[in-house]
Tab-separated table of C-alpha atoms in Angstrom:
chain	number	residue	atom	x	y	z
A	1	MET	CA	8.705	-16.041	78.342
A	2	GLU	CA	11.878	-15.555	80.255
A	3	ARG	CA	12.629	-19.270	79.742
A	4	ILE	CA	13.120	-18.778	75.994
A	5	LYS	CA	16.802	-18.844	75.077
A	6	GLY	CA	17.858	-16.946	71.991
A	7	ILE	CA	15.724	-15.646	69.155
A	8	LEU	CA	15.601	-18.724	66.894
A	9	GLY	CA	12.784	-21.271	67.171
A	10	PHE	CA	12.497	-24.826	65.830
A	11	GLY	CA	9.372	-25.180	63.662
A	12	GLY	CA	7.685	-28.592	63.578
A	13	MET	CA	5.917	-28.359	60.216
A	14	ARG	CA	8.777	-29.305	57.870
A	15	LEU	CA	10.614	-32.184	59.525
A	16	PRO	CA	12.839	-34.699	57.672
A	17	MET	CA	10.548	-37.238	56.014
A	18	LYS	CA	10.992	-40.519	54.156
A	19	ASP	CA	8.153	-42.631	52.771
A	20	GLY	CA	5.673	-40.484	54.667
A	21	GLU	CA	7.346	-40.933	58.058
A	22	VAL	CA	9.561	-38.654	60.146
A	23	VAL	CA	13.194	-39.783	60.024
A	24	ILE	CA	13.743	-40.142	63.770
A	25	ASP	CA	17.534	-40.556	63.717
A	26	GLU	CA	17.952	-37.351	61.723
A	27	MET	CA	15.423	-35.594	63.929
A	28	ASN	CA	17.372	-36.631	67.034
A	29	ARG	CA	20.522	-35.099	65.588
A	30	MET	CA	18.640	-31.917	64.705
A	31	VAL	CA	17.206	-31.520	68.196
A	32	ASP	CA	20.625	-32.162	69.734
A	33	ALA	CA	22.325	-29.601	67.496
A	34	PHE	CA	19.634	-26.992	68.187
A	35	LEU	CA	19.865	-27.364	71.955
A	36	GLU	CA	23.653	-27.532	71.949
A	37	ALA	CA	23.724	-24.199	70.090
A	38	GLY	CA	21.916	-22.587	73.028
A	39	PHE	CA	18.338	-22.393	71.720
A	40	ASN	CA	15.322	-24.119	73.276
A	41	TYR	CA	12.010	-23.057	71.630
A	42	PHE	CA	10.016	-25.729	69.741
A	43	ASP	CA	6.710	-25.266	67.911
A	44	THR	CA	4.157	-27.820	66.732
A	45	ALA	CA	0.425	-28.305	66.093
A	46	HIS	CA	-1.923	-31.264	66.228
A	47	GLY	CA	-2.404	-31.359	62.463
A	48	TYR	CA	1.212	-30.894	61.383
A	49	LEU	CA	2.385	-33.810	59.252
A	50	GLN	CA	-0.920	-35.606	59.900
A	51	GLY	CA	-0.160	-35.788	63.612
A	52	GLN	CA	3.429	-36.954	63.263
A	53	SER	CA	4.985	-33.665	64.360
A	54	GLU	CA	3.776	-33.922	67.956
A	55	LEU	CA	4.794	-37.579	68.170
A	56	ALA	CA	8.254	-36.882	66.745
A	57	LEU	CA	8.835	-34.165	69.327
A	58	ARG	CA	7.829	-36.605	72.061
A	59	GLU	CA	10.312	-39.196	70.841
A	60	CYS	CA	13.174	-36.871	69.977
A	61	LEU	CA	12.765	-34.144	72.590
A	62	ALA	CA	10.497	-34.899	75.567
A	63	ARG	CA	11.736	-38.449	76.126
A	64	ARG	CA	15.387	-37.500	75.742
A	65	TYR	CA	15.661	-34.232	77.682
A	66	PRO	CA	14.380	-32.974	81.040
A	67	ARG	CA	11.370	-30.668	80.777
A	68	ASP	CA	13.269	-27.588	81.914
A	69	ARG	CA	15.624	-27.872	78.903
A	70	PHE	CA	13.009	-26.866	76.347
A	71	VAL	CA	10.076	-24.547	75.681
A	72	LEU	CA	7.191	-26.140	73.777
A	73	THR	CA	4.305	-24.512	71.904
A	74	ASP	CA	1.219	-26.326	70.640
A	75	LYS	CA	-2.011	-25.030	69.097
A	76	LEU	CA	-5.777	-25.438	69.118
A	77	THR	CA	-6.988	-25.928	65.541
A	78	ASP	CA	-10.624	-25.387	64.602
A	79	CYS	CA	-11.102	-28.610	62.619
A	80	PHE	CA	-10.465	-30.728	65.730
A	81	PHE	CA	-13.320	-29.421	67.901
A	82	LYS	CA	-17.011	-28.808	67.323
A	83	SER	CA	-17.979	-27.624	70.812
A	84	GLN	CA	-16.430	-26.438	74.048
A	85	ALA	CA	-16.764	-29.977	75.407
A	86	ASP	CA	-14.321	-31.219	72.774
A	87	ILE	CA	-11.485	-28.875	73.722
A	88	ARG	CA	-10.239	-30.345	76.995
A	89	PRO	CA	-10.089	-33.951	75.715
A	90	LEU	CA	-8.232	-32.694	72.648
A	91	PHE	CA	-5.836	-30.704	74.821
A	92	GLU	CA	-5.116	-33.737	77.016
A	93	ALA	CA	-4.508	-35.819	73.888
A	94	GLN	CA	-2.005	-33.209	72.709
A	95	LEU	CA	-0.153	-33.296	76.018
A	96	GLN	CA	0.031	-37.086	75.754
A	97	ALA	CA	1.134	-36.968	72.115
A	98	CYS	CA	3.942	-34.574	73.027
A	99	GLY	CA	4.883	-36.453	76.193
A	100	VAL	CA	4.605	-33.432	78.487
A	101	GLU	CA	2.486	-32.321	81.443
A	102	TYR	CA	2.089	-28.702	80.311
A	103	PHE	CA	2.665	-26.450	77.318
A	104	ASP	CA	4.715	-23.300	77.680
A	105	PHE	CA	2.586	-21.640	74.997
A	106	TYR	CA	-0.819	-22.669	73.683
A	107	LEU	CA	-2.045	-20.741	70.657
A	108	MET	CA	-5.489	-20.367	69.127
A	109	HIS	CA	-4.449	-21.560	65.690
A	110	ALA	CA	-4.668	-19.633	62.386
A	111	GLN	CA	-7.070	-17.029	63.684
A	112	GLY	CA	-8.957	-15.004	61.124
A	113	LEU	CA	-12.394	-13.830	60.135
A	114	THR	CA	-13.482	-17.262	58.878
A	115	ASN	CA	-12.929	-19.136	62.151
A	116	TYR	CA	-12.884	-16.541	64.929
A	117	ASP	CA	-16.637	-16.845	65.528
A	118	HIS	CA	-16.240	-20.614	65.977
A	119	PHE	CA	-13.567	-20.098	68.642
A	120	LYS	CA	-15.769	-17.545	70.415
A	121	ALA	CA	-18.908	-19.701	70.237
A	122	CYS	CA	-17.016	-22.654	71.734
A	123	ARG	CA	-15.433	-20.453	74.415
A	124	ALA	CA	-12.024	-21.632	73.272
A	125	TYR	CA	-10.208	-18.603	74.664
A	126	GLU	CA	-11.927	-18.922	78.030
A	127	THR	CA	-11.050	-22.620	78.145
A	128	ALA	CA	-7.395	-21.878	77.404
A	129	PHE	CA	-7.261	-19.237	80.145
A	130	ALA	CA	-8.813	-21.752	82.559
A	131	LEU	CA	-6.152	-24.311	81.625
A	132	LYS	CA	-3.537	-21.661	82.313
A	133	ALA	CA	-5.007	-21.084	85.758
A	134	GLU	CA	-4.691	-24.832	86.357
A	135	GLY	CA	-0.989	-24.764	85.443
A	136	LYS	CA	-1.322	-26.762	82.234
A	137	ILE	CA	-0.475	-23.762	80.050
A	138	ARG	CA	2.096	-21.105	80.863
A	139	HIS	CA	1.093	-18.536	78.214
A	140	VAL	CA	-1.997	-18.189	75.988
A	141	GLY	CA	-1.643	-16.658	72.535
A	142	ILE	CA	-2.797	-16.788	68.949
A	143	SER	CA	-1.354	-17.527	65.568
A	144	PHE	CA	-2.845	-15.236	62.986
A	145	HIS	CA	-3.538	-15.184	59.238
A	146	ASP	CA	-5.774	-12.296	58.234
A	147	ARG	CA	-6.055	-8.547	57.890
A	148	ALA	CA	-4.839	-6.090	60.484
A	149	GLU	CA	-8.324	-4.926	61.472
A	150	VAL	CA	-9.291	-8.500	62.393
A	151	LEU	CA	-6.221	-8.783	64.611
A	152	GLU	CA	-7.142	-5.464	66.206
A	153	GLN	CA	-10.590	-6.833	67.022
A	154	ILE	CA	-9.262	-10.061	68.571
A	155	LEU	CA	-6.718	-8.286	70.749
A	156	THR	CA	-9.416	-5.840	71.852
A	157	ASP	CA	-11.866	-8.639	72.669
A	158	TYR	CA	-9.246	-10.669	74.538
A	159	PRO	CA	-6.680	-8.288	76.062
A	160	ASP	CA	-5.217	-11.139	78.162
A	161	ILE	CA	-3.697	-12.707	75.059
A	162	GLU	CA	0.016	-12.720	75.793
A	163	VAL	CA	1.694	-13.326	72.440
A	164	VAL	CA	0.911	-13.283	68.710
A	165	GLN	CA	2.434	-15.505	66.044
A	166	LEU	CA	2.525	-13.748	62.668
A	167	GLN	CA	3.649	-14.556	59.169
A	168	PHE	CA	6.461	-12.064	58.696
A	169	ASN	CA	9.147	-11.915	56.014
A	170	TYR	CA	10.622	-9.346	53.700
A	171	LEU	CA	8.524	-10.469	50.744
A	172	ASP	CA	5.229	-10.169	52.662
A	173	TYR	CA	6.162	-7.057	54.606
A	174	ASP	CA	4.006	-4.686	52.534
A	175	ASP	CA	1.953	-7.324	50.711
A	176	PRO	CA	-1.711	-6.175	50.670
A	177	ALA	CA	-2.992	-9.734	51.237
A	178	VAL	CA	-0.720	-10.827	54.094
A	179	GLN	CA	-0.234	-7.372	55.670
A	180	SER	CA	2.814	-8.357	57.712
A	181	ARG	CA	3.794	-4.785	58.515
A	182	ARG	CA	0.295	-3.652	59.488
A	183	CYS	CA	-0.297	-6.705	61.681
A	184	TYR	CA	3.074	-6.221	63.339
A	185	GLU	CA	2.154	-2.601	64.057
A	186	VAL	CA	-1.094	-3.759	65.708
A	187	CYS	CA	0.930	-6.041	67.979
A	188	ARG	CA	3.219	-3.177	68.916
A	189	ARG	CA	0.273	-0.931	69.787
A	190	HIS	CA	-1.131	-3.657	72.042
A	191	ASN	CA	2.328	-4.391	73.498
A	192	LYS	CA	2.247	-8.057	72.442
A	193	PRO	CA	5.511	-9.927	71.766
A	194	VAL	CA	5.636	-11.458	68.294
A	195	LEU	CA	6.542	-14.998	67.301
A	196	VAL	CA	7.448	-15.084	63.616
A	197	MET	CA	6.398	-17.872	61.259
A	198	GLU	CA	7.384	-18.232	57.602
A	199	PRO	CA	10.435	-15.930	57.810
A	200	ALA	CA	11.753	-17.551	54.623
A	201	LYS	CA	8.275	-17.882	53.063
A	202	GLY	CA	8.305	-21.656	52.799
A	203	GLY	CA	11.817	-21.702	51.323
A	204	SER	CA	11.106	-19.087	48.643
A	205	LEU	CA	13.663	-16.755	50.234
A	206	VAL	CA	16.242	-19.545	50.406
A	207	ASN	CA	16.004	-20.902	46.863
A	208	LEU	CA	16.195	-17.512	45.186
A	209	PRO	CA	16.024	-16.714	41.473
A	210	PRO	CA	19.569	-16.333	40.106
A	211	ASP	CA	19.364	-12.550	39.747
A	212	ALA	CA	18.090	-12.172	43.314
A	213	ARG	CA	20.729	-14.585	44.635
A	214	ALA	CA	23.397	-12.509	42.927
A	215	VAL	CA	22.335	-9.431	44.905
A	216	LEU	CA	22.834	-11.183	48.246
A	217	ASP	CA	26.005	-12.916	47.084
A	218	GLY	CA	27.362	-9.453	46.372
A	219	LEU	CA	27.356	-8.769	50.093
A	220	HIS	CA	30.198	-11.313	50.423
A	221	GLY	CA	28.924	-13.137	53.453
A	222	GLY	CA	25.898	-15.137	54.569
A	223	ALA	CA	23.504	-17.535	52.874
A	224	PRO	CA	20.087	-16.298	51.661
A	225	ALA	CA	18.406	-17.907	54.686
A	226	SER	CA	20.521	-15.827	57.051
A	227	TYR	CA	19.281	-12.556	55.535
A	228	ALA	CA	15.659	-13.729	55.731
A	229	LEU	CA	16.005	-14.698	59.401
A	230	ARG	CA	17.962	-11.605	60.373
A	231	PHE	CA	15.514	-9.295	58.556
A	232	VAL	CA	12.611	-10.252	60.800
A	233	GLY	CA	14.795	-10.491	63.882
A	234	SER	CA	15.850	-6.871	63.362
A	235	PHE	CA	12.449	-5.492	64.420
A	236	PRO	CA	11.672	-4.501	68.025
A	237	GLY	CA	9.275	-6.806	69.841
A	238	ILE	CA	10.207	-9.961	67.899
A	239	ARG	CA	10.669	-12.686	70.526
A	240	VAL	CA	11.140	-15.804	68.369
A	241	VAL	CA	11.861	-16.378	64.690
A	242	LEU	CA	10.651	-19.856	63.754
A	243	SER	CA	12.441	-21.856	61.104
A	244	GLY	CA	11.068	-25.062	59.613
A	245	MET	CA	14.233	-27.114	59.227
A	246	GLY	CA	14.631	-30.487	57.551
A	247	SER	CA	18.228	-31.488	58.179
A	248	VAL	CA	21.099	-31.148	60.634
A	249	GLU	CA	22.880	-28.931	58.122
A	250	GLN	CA	19.992	-26.472	58.091
A	251	VAL	CA	19.917	-26.416	61.887
A	252	ARG	CA	23.638	-25.660	62.032
A	253	GLU	CA	23.430	-22.945	59.376
A	254	ASN	CA	20.512	-21.210	61.060
A	255	THR	CA	21.850	-21.432	64.601
A	256	ALA	CA	25.212	-20.099	63.423
A	257	CYS	CA	23.698	-16.935	61.955
A	258	MET	CA	21.320	-16.338	64.883
A	259	LYS	CA	23.483	-17.301	67.871
A	260	ASP	CA	25.208	-13.958	68.246
A	261	PHE	CA	22.349	-12.059	66.646
A	262	ARG	CA	23.162	-8.987	64.587
A	263	PRO	CA	20.419	-6.910	62.895
A	264	LEU	CA	20.768	-6.118	59.206
A	265	ASP	CA	22.829	-3.021	58.540
A	266	GLU	CA	21.892	-0.345	55.978
A	267	THR	CA	23.778	-2.021	53.120
A	268	GLU	CA	22.170	-5.393	53.810
A	269	MET	CA	18.709	-3.838	54.120
A	270	ALA	CA	19.166	-2.118	50.760
A	271	ALA	CA	20.083	-5.470	49.206
A	272	VAL	CA	16.961	-7.062	50.675
A	273	ARG	CA	14.842	-4.279	49.188
A	274	ARG	CA	16.406	-4.992	45.789
A	275	VAL	CA	15.531	-8.681	46.148
A	276	GLN	CA	11.963	-7.632	46.951
A	277	GLU	CA	11.824	-5.686	43.702
A	278	ILE	CA	13.123	-8.643	41.709
A	279	PHE	CA	10.513	-10.978	43.172
A	280	HIS	CA	7.696	-8.549	42.507
A	281	SER	CA	8.777	-8.213	38.883
A	282	LYS	CA	8.410	-11.966	38.273
A	283	ASN	CA	4.762	-12.333	39.347
A	284	LEU	CA	5.427	-15.627	41.128
A	285	ILE	CA	2.735	-17.553	43.009
A	286	PRO	CA	3.279	-16.587	46.693
A	287	CYS	CA	2.663	-20.072	48.107
A	288	THR	CA	4.473	-21.050	51.340
A	289	ALA	CA	3.848	-24.810	50.915
A	290	CYS	CA	2.096	-25.075	54.283
A	291	ARG	CA	-0.125	-27.733	52.638
A	292	TYR	CA	-3.282	-26.732	54.494
A	293	CYS	CA	-4.986	-26.729	51.081
A	294	THR	CA	-4.295	-30.383	50.328
A	295	ASP	CA	-5.956	-32.018	53.333
A	296	GLY	CA	-9.504	-31.381	52.171
A	297	CYS	CA	-8.993	-31.551	48.403
A	298	PRO	CA	-11.444	-34.171	47.077
A	299	LYS	CA	-9.218	-34.766	44.028
A	300	HIS	CA	-6.024	-35.070	46.109
A	301	ILE	CA	-4.223	-32.535	43.922
A	302	SER	CA	-0.745	-31.690	45.222
A	303	ILE	CA	-1.403	-27.965	44.956
A	304	PRO	CA	1.794	-26.548	46.550
A	305	ASP	CA	3.997	-28.799	44.421
A	306	LEU	CA	2.240	-27.707	41.231
A	307	PHE	CA	2.661	-24.068	42.214
A	308	ALA	CA	6.367	-24.683	42.925
A	309	ILE	CA	6.771	-26.236	39.478
A	310	MET	CA	5.013	-23.258	37.906
A	311	ASN	CA	7.369	-20.872	39.726
A	312	THR	CA	10.393	-22.920	38.659
A	313	LYS	CA	9.288	-22.669	35.042
A	314	GLN	CA	8.831	-18.912	35.439
A	315	ILE	CA	12.235	-18.353	37.055
A	316	HIS	CA	14.463	-20.807	35.223
A	317	HIS	CA	12.502	-21.566	32.017
A	318	ASP	CA	13.287	-25.135	33.013
A	319	TRP	CA	12.122	-27.884	30.662
A	320	ASN	CA	12.490	-30.351	33.529
A	321	ALA	CA	9.482	-28.690	35.137
A	322	HIS	CA	7.277	-30.625	32.692
A	323	LEU	CA	8.955	-33.887	33.691
A	324	TYR	CA	8.319	-33.224	37.379
A	325	TYR	CA	4.739	-32.221	36.633
A	326	ASP	CA	3.981	-35.356	34.612
A	327	GLU	CA	5.920	-38.006	36.493
A	328	VAL	CA	6.424	-36.834	40.089
A	329	HIS	CA	3.660	-34.571	41.333
A	330	THR	CA	0.588	-35.632	39.355
A	331	ALA	CA	-1.312	-38.826	38.653
A	332	PRO	CA	-4.470	-39.699	36.699
A	333	GLY	CA	-7.273	-37.629	38.181
A	334	ARG	CA	-4.869	-35.454	40.163
A	335	ARG	CA	-3.701	-32.950	37.554
A	336	ALA	CA	-4.410	-29.229	37.729
A	337	SER	CA	-7.085	-29.729	35.078
A	338	ASP	CA	-8.914	-32.156	37.377
A	339	CYS	CA	-9.811	-29.413	39.864
A	340	ILE	CA	-13.597	-29.386	40.402
A	341	LYS	CA	-13.493	-25.823	41.794
A	342	CYS	CA	-15.148	-26.725	45.098
A	343	GLY	CA	-13.230	-23.951	46.864
A	344	LYS	CA	-12.214	-25.944	49.962
A	345	CYS	CA	-8.567	-25.121	49.284
A	346	GLU	CA	-9.189	-21.384	49.207
A	347	LYS	CA	-10.998	-21.460	52.548
A	348	ALA	CA	-7.986	-23.207	54.109
A	349	CYS	CA	-5.271	-21.059	52.507
A	350	PRO	CA	-3.552	-18.695	54.992
A	351	GLN	CA	-2.269	-16.642	52.044
A	352	HIS	CA	-5.800	-16.078	50.680
A	353	LEU	CA	-4.664	-17.208	47.242
A	354	PRO	CA	-7.170	-17.607	44.371
A	355	ILE	CA	-6.148	-21.252	44.084
A	356	ARG	CA	-8.814	-22.270	41.587
A	357	GLN	CA	-7.768	-19.522	39.206
A	358	LEU	CA	-4.087	-20.331	39.690
A	359	LEU	CA	-4.686	-24.031	38.970
A	360	GLU	CA	-6.282	-23.002	35.695
A	361	GLN	CA	-3.059	-21.163	34.819
A	362	VAL	CA	-0.994	-24.207	35.788
A	363	SER	CA	-3.222	-26.379	33.609
A	364	GLN	CA	-2.835	-24.030	30.667
A	365	GLU	CA	0.945	-24.252	31.019
A	366	PHE	CA	1.375	-27.964	31.622
A	367	ASP	CA	-1.778	-29.722	30.398
A	368	LYS	CA	-2.219	-27.771	27.170
A	369	ALA	CA	-0.288	-30.325	25.106
A	370	ARG	CA	-2.697	-33.065	26.170
């Protein structure tokens, strides 16, 4: 872990896209700007962007920079293996996709009660530790989406886990579903460094409601993203704060606020608490737009986009929300009302959202005139 430079990490889930493809030229500029700013941690997974994330990092990072210039994390996702025999071929395919001979970190992906037994039955942890012994992995860890007691069990069962990636942001800090604070406290008790994902909650803490934005603007310095990143970086034991960035401008903004890192002071922390209160008063759908829910949807409903439109209508009372619903993010057979309530989305959702119920609310708001 000593190879990691700085506290900011480059997340590979939200890369610049056009017509369903990663924009390589823009991605090259982003990677260059990130490395030039003194940071070197990159994160991806086999399923991100339907496999394009790993390939983009190969083209824009591994083929353009020597291996000692960057730290790379990849993950083992449950949907890509059915038995222990599947894991090594998958791992080798990931190395090839990323254009590297080893991963600095390899995480058991999205661990929780629903898939932990599958990882245990397939001896996924044991396989990862064996790959570490062979020099193909430097550090074995987990990314986690569940309750604190489940994390406690995993870290007790596998004390050799070296690092934990958690969803952690000021909106989820005391949320009873996400349990950011409680999970963080489990990591501290087990002395595990924390890698933070979703520090801006999928952009929700960047594109703030006007009244919340006004609170942070009153501090006279720093964009909303900077307060979200610095909030999580202010806690002891946080090793990396991942940011999913989609443009060179975002890379430059985030590296600027994290390069000479300064924790939030008391005035800034009070402002963040006020923003928390404003969010909680609006009853918004706490979707991070990770899009795990869309892959298995038999009706191909663009669930995160419909939730974003619903939130926009709630915050801004924006009549354009109906235009975006009708003409951009839905199609015949793919409206909220077309949900068949199979529940696949809810099983995949890291936020444990009642998606079927929420789609009914979206339908009532936007399909009711039909």
